[in-house]
């Protein structure tokens, strides 16, 4: 017999202790009650720095409150929820490639000694979890939900202070349609999907003095913006440590960026730093080769040596900074519990280079410069970009299906047969097009009148909100067909309608229907 808590509790506490400094008394807490609350915790800054593998140093990291909720009665259908209330981090660029490397092994050794209860089970078949429990552990690890309330991150570089504030952030597992779900990795589709919701994202860029104080606070670059993220990770096997394909996409419905004349040079410097980071000129990993080998330490009662960690760090350094994304999916289960990793040669085998894809999308994105002149502040909208996430094309073509004999004056012409209607914004029952979004549109009407033995006159107008915007004339007393066309480009707002009507009717007239002889068409040129 075994206790479920004896396996699940070390798994969860070990996962938390990997990134958060837990006190010895914290390991004595029981999760069997369902909820555990820990207060005033510090982050393991060196571990996080190794995980992201960027030339960035964490000056401080603090968690005010951490809650762990375990649904013991529904572990196979409900996720474990980790809630963090107020987390603050301060970052800076790494000044030296060797900073913090000498203290890393010692801190790891202290950490391993401070939690003897979390040692992996090595001997005795009776101590190993049964197959179904192993499957349960995988489910728990793949479905952990993380909720962060009040996230504060500050990046300090010389006189630049870039701060990021998020009111709430949530990460949870999702199904194929990206709806919240409790998933299980099983062949043939070994895909893990995570949805990320960021609410009230605010980004500030300020300038500090030599003492580190900010005298004048600038307007936020981004104020209270909501962002949705999707993480797609595909694995080659159930027990694979790393994803072979990782896709990370961010979408923002409305993004308004504002820059003042004070923020502009600082923003330019940040872009230069990012470009240098992208091209590897700020990556200290290339200069760090061979350094960790002099400080190799073997931990007693541990399955992983510092040489393994050094090899892993070297591999990540060779792959470049962009591989940091897929390293965020941590190895939660102990090494000796994974199939196929008992052989030392296999354990040290280098992973194949993964595929990483990052995308950013927006429905409406605008950038505004606030330039201070001699007399006043002028607001210049320098960039306005519209992306239609759902309806990239709006177009319609409709025709009169049957002849209209002697139409009355000033009446709607209903083009009742839709040939094309992308977006479904044209109503073939009343002949009216309604603009779904603001933009520039093109409209055209083409009318064919049957031959008459006597003189006849037929005028047709294109109308916008009951105002005439274009007209076509058909006057004659001939036995030939009369044909008239009119086209116009209009700037429409959401809800504006466009339609056609008859005008200046005289004599006998028959509008020819069918065979696309009388048509009304329109399409979106550009959203504005």
mmCIF file of C-alpha atoms in Angstrom, residues 403-411 502-503 505-511:
data_model
loop_
_atom_site.group_PDB
_atom_site.id
_atom_site.type_symbol
_atom_site.label_atom_id
_atom_site.label_comp_id
_atom_site.label_asym_id
_atom_site.label_seq_id
_atom_site.Cartn_x
_atom_site.Cartn_y
_atom_site.Cartn_z
ATOM 1 C CA UNK A 403 -36.796 41.659 -65.274
ATOM 2 C CA UNK A 404 -38.115 44.721 -63.454
ATOM 3 C CA UNK A 405 -40.903 46.153 -65.623
ATOM 4 C CA UNK A 406 -41.619 49.885 -65.428
ATOM 5 C CA UNK A 407 -39.976 50.552 -62.059
ATOM 6 C CA UNK A 408 -41.355 53.484 -60.093
ATOM 7 C CA UNK A 409 -39.392 56.640 -59.384
ATOM 8 C CA UNK A 410 -37.192 56.895 -56.258
ATOM 9 C CA UNK A 411 -37.456 53.246 -55.204
ATOM 10 C CA UNK A 502 -34.176 54.671 -59.495
ATOM 11 C CA UNK A 503 -34.531 58.336 -60.464
ATOM 12 C CA UNK A 505 -38.082 57.733 -64.735
ATOM 13 C CA UNK A 506 -39.789 58.599 -68.048
ATOM 14 C CA UNK A 507 -41.452 56.386 -70.598
ATOM 15 C CA UNK A 508 -41.498 52.626 -70.635
ATOM 16 C CA UNK A 509 -38.477 50.947 -69.029
ATOM 17 C CA UNK A 510 -37.538 47.352 -68.348
ATOM 18 C CA UNK A 511 -34.430 46.558 -66.274
#
